[in-house]
Amino acid sequence: MPVVRVSLKQRYVLLCLTVGGLIVYPLTRHPSEVSRNTHMEGLRANSSQFTLEGKPFRILGGSIHYFRVPRAYWEDRLLKMKACGLNTLTTYVPWNLHEPERRKFNFKDQLDLEGYLQLAASLGLWVILRPGPYICAEWDLGGLPSWLLRDENMKLRTIYPGFTQAVNSFFDQVITRVAPYQYSQGGPVIAVQVENEYGSYAKDPQYMSFIKEALLSRGITELLLTSDNQDGLKLGGVKGVLEAINFQKLNLNGITYLDEIQPQKPKMVMEFWSGWFDLWGDLHHQFPADDMVAVVAEILRSGMSVNLYMFHGGTNFGFMNGAFAIGTSAPKPMVTSYDYDAPLSEAGDYTTKYHLLRNLFSRYNTEPLPEVPSVQERRAHQPVVIQQHLSLWDSLHLTDKPLKSERPVNMERLPINNNNGQSYGYTLYETTITSGGILNSKNNIRDRALVFVDRHFIGVLDYKTLELALLDGKGQRSLSLLVENCGRVNYGKTLDEQQKGIVGDIELNKRPLRDFVIHSLEMKPGFVNRLQSSGVWKSMRQKLSCPGFYQARLYVNGPPRDTFIRLPGWNKGVVFINGQNLGRYWSIGPQQTLYLPSPWLHKGTNQVIVFEEQEADGKIQFASGPDYGMTVDVQ
């Protein structure tokens, strides 16, 4: 059968595989052309193909998370998505960023979700919204706010009242904002996901019905769908909601199962994993481009819809990375980069995958694809020399008032942030000892503690090292434990157990330590600003002290360009540029550079502050491209 040609005025098309050849179907109007007064049908799943406005429609989607991309680059990334031949944007909504403290909401600037939806519509992209409340996403606690864990009886992702009340409060805010951007209201949102991969969790058979009703009761009228891997499909569904599958290697058994439970319904790979995430101390994962594109081609040949997770990964800026754990194994934190080996790199570069996919998707569009936008320019600055330093101990007066407590108190239960506790960063626990001996963490360190006696480094306690020997000394001595939240587990059945800091007793010679002074070191912008402007910095001629802060100035002559920070000779810490937390670095790799986007620089002098835990170098280096370390193919 020959190809039936349609008017070039049609913006989107679908190629359906039929006996004898390919048929090109006209799809729908441009998302920006949808009228609020339209009576046309939105996305429907009433037959073996999706329909939109009553016409066959195939979702060619890709995930880009607004919270992982500097706002100044949103348009650049979405234009590159459109130029690749995709018609649909998918994004999660991170509850922990939008409600950092209970009933204190933020939807501004980098978190302007409505602005992101408006931008997608203006560029001609439909949207599938994934509002959670749990999102996984290799994000701290799967996007759930840590203040939920202040409740000792909390049962996350269930209908436990303490959780449902918090979800309802959050949905009152977020769903109210996004409902006007639904297709039926003239907006780009054509579908909404009900929770995320619940079949892999499945702790409460009533939970998914609760989330579905929470969406419907707040005005969601578009198509609802779920997303699960094959094992989760059997437990993650909810009546009246389309189930979609997640995989990387072609999963024929899962596709067959979808046919069995949803006969004569459209099939969609909601998450086709274009790459994979990386863990500290591991290797950088790659999914060969030819292998990846071959699977996408087969998905399309079979008539299915697809969403590339990720199309563009971006970055886990700040302390937002999650952690990975299987069963009872110790969690391993994710790296700062979320490059994901995606078609569009962490810095927005085109990859081999991008070009191969563009060639493939061009066959599923009647009109020529837009020209690809130009790539951002790069600059490898000359190394900058550290000019001043400040020990951690000398910075404590810039933090909030410390807590005195007989016993250790975990981060989340600290009486700070309007009694919402501490969410991220470091916590310093100090007490007094009168002898040496064996210090035993009793596996109550979450996740990693630097141990000091009289502020001299002794060693590290973590999931593997539970004991340290302390030498005897005269009189009273101070014992300090600087504990880092390395990232909460984002997937699995241990979400309720992700309290950080010191979560129980620490023993010296089998006796629990008591009488602590506890300092919160969240390193929020306010603290970094106070640090930057304080007059207590010391020159580099004075003895360096770790852990500590190191200050340098980067002078940019001309328009700022993207760059990458390299820290050879440093060990582990965090980098701040003009007060912006770029994320963690760690010499164990695999990641060896930090992405510094140009919108966070300005012409002239830029302030650089490095918090280093153990070993500082005298300079900071730059590169024009990333170094993600030694690679390994995704298994």
mmCIF file of C-alpha atoms in Angstrom, residues 157-489:
data_model
loop_
_atom_site.group_PDB
_atom_site.id
_atom_site.type_symbol
_atom_site.label_atom_id
_atom_site.label_comp_id
_atom_site.label_asym_id
_atom_site.label_seq_id
_atom_site.Cartn_x
_atom_site.Cartn_y
_atom_site.Cartn_z
ATOM 1 C CA ARG A 157 3.444 5.520 49.819
ATOM 2 C CA THR A 158 0.525 4.084 51.768
ATOM 3 C CA ILE A 159 -2.801 5.449 53.013
ATOM 4 C CA TYR A 160 -1.268 6.053 56.443
ATOM 5 C CA PRO A 161 -3.023 9.311 57.500
ATOM 6 C CA GLY A 162 0.222 11.181 58.143
ATOM 7 C CA PHE A 163 1.226 10.550 54.537
ATOM 8 C CA THR A 164 -2.130 11.076 52.819
ATOM 9 C CA GLN A 165 -2.681 14.362 54.626
ATOM 10 C CA ALA A 166 0.686 15.625 53.401
ATOM 11 C CA VAL A 167 -0.022 14.402 49.844
ATOM 12 C CA ASN A 168 -3.402 16.135 49.834
ATOM 13 C CA SER A 169 -1.823 19.387 50.959
ATOM 14 C CA PHE A 170 0.828 19.163 48.233
ATOM 15 C CA PHE A 171 -1.658 18.185 45.522
ATOM 16 C CA ASP A 172 -3.872 21.103 46.543
ATOM 17 C CA GLN A 173 -1.008 23.292 45.423
ATOM 18 C CA VAL A 174 0.525 21.514 42.438
ATOM 19 C CA ILE A 175 -2.582 20.083 40.761
ATOM 20 C CA THR A 176 -4.399 23.394 41.112
ATOM 21 C CA ARG A 177 -1.520 24.980 39.205
ATOM 22 C CA VAL A 178 -1.278 22.417 36.414
ATOM 23 C CA ALA A 179 -4.974 21.661 35.830
ATOM 24 C CA PRO A 180 -5.463 24.788 33.654
ATOM 25 C CA TYR A 181 -2.705 23.493 31.344
ATOM 26 C CA GLN A 182 -4.624 20.357 30.408
ATOM 27 C CA TYR A 183 -5.642 19.773 26.812
ATOM 28 C CA SER A 184 -9.319 20.241 27.692
ATOM 29 C CA GLN A 185 -8.451 23.717 28.995
ATOM 30 C CA GLY A 186 -6.425 24.652 25.941
ATOM 31 C CA GLY A 187 -3.071 23.546 27.310
ATOM 32 C CA PRO A 188 -0.378 21.023 26.314
ATOM 33 C CA VAL A 189 -0.926 18.356 29.015
ATOM 34 C CA ILE A 190 -2.466 15.317 27.303
ATOM 35 C CA ALA A 191 -1.870 12.712 30.035
ATOM 36 C CA VAL A 192 -1.026 12.469 33.731
ATOM 37 C CA GLN A 193 0.762 9.609 35.441
ATOM 38 C CA VAL A 194 -0.660 8.065 38.605
ATOM 39 C CA GLU A 195 2.282 7.775 41.066
ATOM 40 C CA ASN A 196 5.373 5.955 39.735
ATOM 41 C CA GLU A 197 6.382 2.281 39.518
ATOM 42 C CA TYR A 198 4.162 1.386 42.441
ATOM 43 C CA GLY A 199 4.095 -2.275 41.464
ATOM 44 C CA SER A 200 7.700 -2.581 42.661
ATOM 45 C CA TYR A 201 6.676 -1.222 46.077
ATOM 46 C CA ALA A 202 3.080 -2.391 46.507
ATOM 47 C CA LYS A 203 2.817 -1.993 50.266
ATOM 48 C CA ASP A 204 -0.833 -0.942 50.265
ATOM 49 C CA PRO A 205 -3.527 -2.221 47.853
ATOM 50 C CA GLN A 206 -5.630 0.902 48.476
ATOM 51 C CA TYR A 207 -2.900 3.423 47.779
ATOM 52 C CA MET A 208 -3.125 3.731 43.999
ATOM 53 C CA SER A 209 -6.880 4.280 44.194
ATOM 54 C CA PHE A 210 -6.225 7.085 46.667
ATOM 55 C CA ILE A 211 -3.746 8.782 44.309
ATOM 56 C CA LYS A 212 -6.088 8.379 41.329
ATOM 57 C CA GLU A 213 -8.936 9.971 43.259
ATOM 58 C CA ALA A 214 -6.634 12.730 44.524
ATOM 59 C CA LEU A 215 -5.950 13.680 40.888
ATOM 60 C CA LEU A 216 -9.554 13.389 39.664
ATOM 61 C CA SER A 217 -11.015 15.328 42.574
ATOM 62 C CA ARG A 218 -8.714 18.258 41.812
ATOM 63 C CA GLY A 219 -9.795 18.569 38.205
ATOM 64 C CA ILE A 220 -7.543 16.227 36.239
ATOM 65 C CA THR A 221 -9.597 15.139 33.219
ATOM 66 C CA GLU A 222 -6.960 13.909 30.777
ATOM 67 C CA LEU A 223 -5.876 10.312 30.216
ATOM 68 C CA LEU A 224 -4.384 8.652 33.300
ATOM 69 C CA LEU A 225 -1.610 6.086 33.037
ATOM 70 C CA THR A 226 0.805 4.139 35.198
ATOM 71 C CA SER A 227 4.430 3.164 34.632
ATOM 72 C CA ASP A 228 6.075 -0.081 35.810
ATOM 73 C CA ASN A 229 8.721 -2.595 34.882
ATOM 74 C CA GLN A 230 7.464 -6.057 33.949
ATOM 75 C CA ASP A 231 7.451 -7.426 37.499
ATOM 76 C CA GLY A 232 5.602 -4.372 38.735
ATOM 77 C CA LEU A 233 2.847 -4.525 36.133
ATOM 78 C CA LYS A 234 0.990 -7.200 38.101
ATOM 79 C CA LEU A 235 0.705 -5.048 41.229
ATOM 80 C CA GLY A 236 0.980 -1.447 40.056
ATOM 81 C CA GLY A 237 -2.250 -0.997 38.138
ATOM 82 C CA VAL A 238 -5.485 0.671 39.167
ATOM 83 C CA LYS A 239 -8.925 0.314 37.599
ATOM 84 C CA GLY A 240 -9.616 2.659 34.721
ATOM 85 C CA VAL A 241 -5.978 3.668 34.254
ATOM 86 C CA LEU A 242 -3.841 2.632 31.262
ATOM 87 C CA GLU A 243 -0.751 0.627 32.208
ATOM 88 C CA ALA A 244 2.569 1.305 30.460
ATOM 89 C CA ILE A 245 5.844 -0.609 30.688
ATOM 90 C CA ASN A 246 9.468 0.362 31.409
ATOM 91 C CA PHE A 247 12.523 -1.409 29.993
ATOM 92 C CA GLN A 248 15.859 -1.072 28.218
ATOM 93 C CA LYS A 249 16.344 -4.339 26.359
ATOM 94 C CA LEU A 250 13.312 -5.307 24.280
ATOM 95 C CA ASN A 251 10.888 -7.070 26.642
ATOM 96 C CA LEU A 252 8.579 -9.238 24.541
ATOM 97 C CA ASN A 253 7.152 -11.011 27.587
ATOM 98 C CA GLY A 254 6.159 -7.709 29.141
ATOM 99 C CA ILE A 255 4.587 -6.511 25.903
ATOM 100 C CA THR A 256 2.634 -9.779 25.627
ATOM 101 C CA TYR A 257 1.450 -9.360 29.205
ATOM 102 C CA LEU A 258 0.186 -5.846 28.405
ATOM 103 C CA ASP A 259 -1.808 -7.318 25.526
ATOM 104 C CA GLU A 260 -3.312 -9.885 27.856
ATOM 105 C CA ILE A 261 -4.410 -7.465 30.575
ATOM 106 C CA GLN A 262 -5.323 -4.628 28.198
ATOM 107 C CA PRO A 263 -6.645 -6.162 24.983
ATOM 108 C CA GLN A 264 -7.316 -3.666 22.214
ATOM 109 C CA LYS A 265 -5.525 -0.902 24.090
ATOM 110 C CA PRO A 266 -2.524 1.102 22.861
ATOM 111 C CA LYS A 267 0.843 -0.045 24.162
ATOM 112 C CA MET A 268 3.481 2.368 25.390
ATOM 113 C CA VAL A 269 7.003 2.107 26.743
ATOM 114 C CA MET A 270 6.721 4.884 29.308
ATOM 115 C CA GLU A 271 10.397 4.639 30.208
ATOM 116 C CA PHE A 272 12.747 3.362 27.552
ATOM 117 C CA TRP A 273 16.038 3.691 29.390
ATOM 118 C CA SER A 274 18.409 5.374 26.956
ATOM 119 C CA GLY A 275 21.363 4.938 29.329
ATOM 120 C CA TRP A 276 21.839 4.467 33.060
ATOM 121 C CA PHE A 277 22.864 6.271 36.235
ATOM 122 C CA ASP A 278 26.285 6.185 37.916
ATOM 123 C CA LEU A 279 27.340 5.488 41.513
ATOM 124 C CA TRP A 280 30.349 6.852 43.392
ATOM 125 C CA GLY A 281 33.152 4.295 43.354
ATOM 126 C CA ASP A 282 31.692 2.541 40.323
ATOM 127 C CA LEU A 283 32.198 2.991 36.561
ATOM 128 C CA HIS A 284 30.432 5.302 34.094
ATOM 129 C CA HIS A 285 27.609 3.423 32.402
ATOM 130 C CA GLN A 286 27.122 3.496 28.664
ATOM 131 C CA PHE A 287 24.446 1.931 26.473
ATOM 132 C CA PRO A 288 25.902 1.589 22.947
ATOM 133 C CA ALA A 289 24.139 3.912 20.510
ATOM 134 C CA ASP A 290 23.473 1.278 17.847
ATOM 135 C CA ASP A 291 21.980 -1.095 20.406
ATOM 136 C CA MET A 292 19.773 1.619 21.853
ATOM 137 C CA VAL A 293 18.433 2.842 18.527
ATOM 138 C CA ALA A 294 17.769 -0.723 17.363
ATOM 139 C CA VAL A 295 15.392 -1.226 20.297
ATOM 140 C CA VAL A 296 13.611 2.086 19.651
ATOM 141 C CA ALA A 297 13.217 1.142 15.984
ATOM 142 C CA GLU A 298 11.665 -2.179 16.975
ATOM 143 C CA ILE A 299 9.285 -0.484 19.417
ATOM 144 C CA LEU A 300 8.104 1.819 16.634
ATOM 145 C CA ARG A 301 7.867 -0.995 14.071
ATOM 146 C CA SER A 302 5.545 -2.825 16.445
ATOM 147 C CA GLY A 303 3.189 0.153 16.539
ATOM 148 C CA MET A 304 3.935 1.173 20.127
ATOM 149 C CA SER A 305 4.444 4.635 21.573
ATOM 150 C CA VAL A 306 7.680 5.431 23.372
ATOM 151 C CA ASN A 307 9.140 7.858 25.865
ATOM 152 C CA LEU A 308 12.934 8.134 26.096
ATOM 153 C CA TYR A 309 14.094 8.217 29.704
ATOM 154 C CA MET A 310 16.204 10.269 29.622
ATOM 155 C CA PHE A 311 16.279 12.349 26.459
ATOM 156 C CA HIS A 312 18.411 14.846 28.363
ATOM 157 C CA GLY A 313 19.488 13.983 31.894
ATOM 158 C CA GLY A 314 20.982 17.195 33.232
ATOM 159 C CA THR A 315 22.556 17.438 36.688
ATOM 160 C CA ASN A 316 21.842 16.545 40.322
ATOM 161 C CA PHE A 317 22.836 20.022 41.476
ATOM 162 C CA GLY A 318 23.259 20.596 45.207
ATOM 163 C CA PHE A 319 22.627 17.632 47.496
ATOM 164 C CA MET A 320 19.776 16.167 45.429
ATOM 165 C CA ASN A 321 21.293 12.875 44.274
ATOM 166 C CA GLY A 322 19.647 9.674 45.427
ATOM 167 C CA ALA A 323 21.238 6.388 46.453
ATOM 168 C CA PHE A 324 20.952 2.820 45.243
ATOM 169 C CA ALA A 325 20.457 -0.238 47.429
ATOM 170 C CA ILE A 326 19.351 -3.796 46.735
ATOM 171 C CA GLY A 327 17.642 -5.574 49.605
ATOM 172 C CA THR A 328 19.580 -5.035 52.823
ATOM 173 C CA SER A 329 22.816 -3.981 51.121
ATOM 174 C CA ALA A 330 24.418 -0.686 52.107
ATOM 175 C CA PRO A 331 23.210 2.166 49.919
ATOM 176 C CA LYS A 332 25.610 3.578 47.330
ATOM 177 C CA PRO A 333 25.077 7.251 46.486
ATOM 178 C CA MET A 334 24.602 8.498 42.928
ATOM 179 C CA VAL A 335 27.078 10.924 41.420
ATOM 180 C CA THR A 336 26.322 14.595 40.783
ATOM 181 C CA SER A 337 26.073 14.259 37.011
ATOM 182 C CA TYR A 338 22.844 12.890 35.583
ATOM 183 C CA ASP A 339 24.237 12.747 32.068
ATOM 184 C CA TYR A 340 22.675 9.252 31.888
ATOM 185 C CA ASP A 341 24.437 8.608 28.562
ATOM 186 C CA ALA A 342 21.318 10.216 27.102
ATOM 187 C CA PRO A 343 20.887 11.396 23.480
ATOM 188 C CA LEU A 344 21.485 14.974 24.644
ATOM 189 C CA SER A 345 24.449 15.211 27.013
ATOM 190 C CA GLU A 346 24.549 16.797 30.461
ATOM 191 C CA ALA A 347 25.650 20.096 28.881
ATOM 192 C CA GLY A 348 23.181 19.892 25.993
ATOM 193 C CA ASP A 349 25.548 18.488 23.354
ATOM 194 C CA TYR A 350 24.374 16.291 20.505
ATOM 195 C CA THR A 351 25.565 12.701 20.770
ATOM 196 C CA THR A 352 25.699 9.827 18.312
ATOM 197 C CA LYS A 353 22.429 8.649 19.828
ATOM 198 C CA TYR A 354 20.816 11.989 19.026
ATOM 199 C CA HIS A 355 21.772 11.885 15.360
ATOM 200 C CA LEU A 356 20.706 8.256 14.927
ATOM 201 C CA LEU A 357 17.381 8.926 16.622
ATOM 202 C CA ARG A 358 16.793 12.043 14.546
ATOM 203 C CA ASN A 359 17.261 9.978 11.423
ATOM 204 C CA LEU A 360 14.841 7.364 12.761
ATOM 205 C CA PHE A 361 12.170 9.805 13.945
ATOM 206 C CA SER A 362 12.356 11.774 10.687
ATOM 207 C CA ARG A 363 10.602 8.816 9.059
ATOM 208 C CA TYR A 364 7.679 9.364 11.416
ATOM 209 C CA ASN A 365 7.132 13.011 10.479
ATOM 210 C CA THR A 366 5.660 14.215 7.187
ATOM 211 C CA GLU A 367 7.293 17.613 7.361
ATOM 212 C CA PRO A 368 11.075 18.069 7.423
ATOM 213 C CA LEU A 369 12.390 18.305 10.969
ATOM 214 C CA PRO A 370 13.503 21.722 12.225
ATOM 215 C CA GLU A 371 17.168 22.591 11.886
ATOM 216 C CA VAL A 372 19.147 21.558 14.933
ATOM 217 C CA PRO A 373 19.969 24.523 17.185
ATOM 218 C CA SER A 374 23.594 25.478 17.592
ATOM 219 C CA VAL A 375 25.607 24.038 20.459
ATOM 220 C CA GLN A 376 26.575 26.229 23.421
ATOM 221 C CA GLU A 377 30.142 27.502 23.259
ATOM 222 C CA ARG A 378 32.638 26.238 25.832
ATOM 223 C CA ARG A 379 35.600 27.695 27.576
ATOM 224 C CA ALA A 380 38.418 26.072 29.539
ATOM 225 C CA HIS A 381 39.537 28.840 31.870
ATOM 226 C CA GLN A 382 43.063 29.062 33.157
ATOM 227 C CA PRO A 383 43.460 27.517 36.634
ATOM 228 C CA VAL A 384 42.523 29.804 39.510
ATOM 229 C CA VAL A 385 44.597 29.904 42.671
ATOM 230 C CA ILE A 386 43.045 29.510 46.117
ATOM 231 C CA GLN A 387 43.442 32.836 47.922
ATOM 232 C CA GLN A 388 41.923 32.232 51.357
ATOM 233 C CA HIS A 389 40.791 29.397 53.553
ATOM 234 C CA LEU A 390 38.682 28.910 56.668
ATOM 235 C CA SER A 391 38.516 25.796 58.811
ATOM 236 C CA LEU A 392 35.155 24.202 59.486
ATOM 237 C CA TRP A 393 35.638 24.910 63.189
ATOM 238 C CA ASP A 394 36.087 28.628 62.549
ATOM 239 C CA SER A 395 32.893 28.759 60.498
ATOM 240 C CA LEU A 396 30.565 27.311 63.134
ATOM 241 C CA HIS A 397 29.594 30.735 64.476
ATOM 242 C CA LEU A 398 27.995 31.414 61.075
ATOM 243 C CA THR A 399 25.588 28.478 61.461
ATOM 244 C CA ASP A 400 22.332 28.447 63.394
ATOM 245 C CA LYS A 401 22.434 28.025 67.153
ATOM 246 C CA PRO A 402 23.550 24.466 67.981
ATOM 247 C CA LEU A 403 21.355 21.997 69.835
ATOM 248 C CA LYS A 404 22.442 20.530 73.166
ATOM 249 C CA SER A 405 21.111 17.015 73.607
ATOM 250 C CA GLU A 406 21.852 14.128 75.938
ATOM 251 C CA ARG A 407 21.576 11.655 73.050
ATOM 252 C CA PRO A 408 22.332 11.986 69.333
ATOM 253 C CA VAL A 409 19.456 13.406 67.285
ATOM 254 C CA ASN A 410 19.089 12.481 63.620
ATOM 255 C CA MET A 411 18.989 15.228 60.973
ATOM 256 C CA GLU A 412 15.257 15.141 60.364
ATOM 257 C CA ARG A 413 14.366 15.592 64.044
ATOM 258 C CA LEU A 414 16.593 18.601 64.688
ATOM 259 C CA PRO A 415 14.475 21.574 65.859
ATOM 260 C CA ILE A 416 15.393 23.835 62.931
ATOM 261 C CA ASN A 417 13.742 25.158 59.774
ATOM 262 C CA ASN A 418 10.482 25.883 61.597
ATOM 263 C CA ASN A 419 10.598 22.430 63.165
ATOM 264 C CA ASN A 420 10.944 20.691 59.812
ATOM 265 C CA GLY A 421 14.399 19.363 60.651
ATOM 266 C CA GLN A 422 17.499 19.262 58.484
ATOM 267 C CA SER A 423 17.115 17.789 55.020
ATOM 268 C CA TYR A 424 20.550 17.761 53.367
ATOM 269 C CA GLY A 425 24.248 18.377 53.831
ATOM 270 C CA TYR A 426 26.304 17.660 56.945
ATOM 271 C CA THR A 427 25.675 17.515 60.690
ATOM 272 C CA LEU A 428 28.439 17.923 63.271
ATOM 273 C CA TYR A 429 28.086 15.996 66.550
ATOM 274 C CA GLU A 430 30.498 16.931 69.363
ATOM 275 C CA THR A 431 30.912 15.485 72.844
ATOM 276 C CA THR A 432 33.608 15.029 75.491
ATOM 277 C CA ILE A 433 35.605 11.869 76.172
ATOM 278 C CA THR A 434 38.014 11.079 79.015
ATOM 279 C CA SER A 435 39.729 7.961 77.661
ATOM 280 C CA GLY A 436 40.763 6.146 74.525
ATOM 281 C CA GLY A 437 39.516 2.779 73.385
ATOM 282 C CA ILE A 438 37.238 1.379 70.724
ATOM 283 C CA LEU A 439 34.695 3.716 69.183
ATOM 284 C CA ASN A 440 31.791 1.675 67.750
ATOM 285 C CA SER A 441 29.135 3.229 65.543
ATOM 286 C CA LYS A 442 26.725 0.312 66.073
ATOM 287 C CA ASN A 443 25.927 0.924 62.398
ATOM 288 C CA ASN A 444 24.106 4.131 63.382
ATOM 289 C CA ILE A 445 26.020 6.465 61.053
ATOM 290 C CA ARG A 446 24.001 7.678 58.066
ATOM 291 C CA ASP A 447 25.920 7.767 55.868
ATOM 292 C CA ARG A 448 29.555 8.676 56.440
ATOM 293 C CA ALA A 449 31.329 10.306 59.381
ATOM 294 C CA LEU A 450 34.735 11.938 59.647
ATOM 295 C CA VAL A 451 35.950 11.384 63.218
ATOM 296 C CA PHE A 452 38.146 13.889 65.085
ATOM 297 C CA VAL A 453 39.696 13.968 68.557
ATOM 298 C CA ASP A 454 40.585 17.483 69.661
ATOM 299 C CA ARG A 455 39.878 18.350 66.013
ATOM 300 C CA HIS A 456 42.609 16.051 64.714
ATOM 301 C CA PHE A 457 41.384 13.595 62.092
ATOM 302 C CA ILE A 458 41.233 9.986 63.279
ATOM 303 C CA GLY A 459 39.368 8.110 60.543
ATOM 304 C CA VAL A 460 36.062 7.437 58.793
ATOM 305 C CA LEU A 461 33.017 5.529 60.009
ATOM 306 C CA ASP A 462 30.515 4.314 57.412
ATOM 307 C CA TYR A 463 28.535 1.200 56.482
ATOM 308 C CA LYS A 464 31.710 -0.855 56.093
ATOM 309 C CA THR A 465 33.858 0.555 58.898
ATOM 310 C CA LEU A 466 31.989 0.387 62.195
ATOM 311 C CA GLU A 467 34.919 0.711 64.622
ATOM 312 C CA LEU A 468 37.901 3.002 65.190
ATOM 313 C CA ALA A 469 40.618 2.841 67.818
ATOM 314 C CA LEU A 470 41.140 6.050 69.814
ATOM 315 C CA LEU A 471 44.446 6.559 71.601
ATOM 316 C CA ASP A 472 44.512 7.382 75.289
ATOM 317 C CA GLY A 473 45.089 11.005 76.229
ATOM 318 C CA LYS A 474 45.218 13.256 79.242
ATOM 319 C CA GLY A 475 42.080 14.744 80.732
ATOM 320 C CA GLN A 476 38.974 15.677 78.778
ATOM 321 C CA ARG A 477 39.128 15.730 75.010
ATOM 322 C CA SER A 478 36.592 16.673 72.367
ATOM 323 C CA LEU A 479 35.230 13.985 70.065
ATOM 324 C CA SER A 480 33.693 15.294 66.823
ATOM 325 C CA LEU A 481 31.786 13.360 64.170
ATOM 326 C CA LEU A 482 31.069 15.227 60.934
ATOM 327 C CA VAL A 483 28.279 13.172 59.378
ATOM 328 C CA GLU A 484 27.269 13.526 55.731
ATOM 329 C CA ASN A 485 23.896 12.646 54.266
ATOM 330 C CA CYS A 486 25.299 11.193 51.022
ATOM 331 C CA GLY A 487 21.835 10.901 49.471
ATOM 332 C CA ARG A 488 18.713 9.026 50.519
ATOM 333 C CA VAL A 489 17.693 5.823 48.774
#
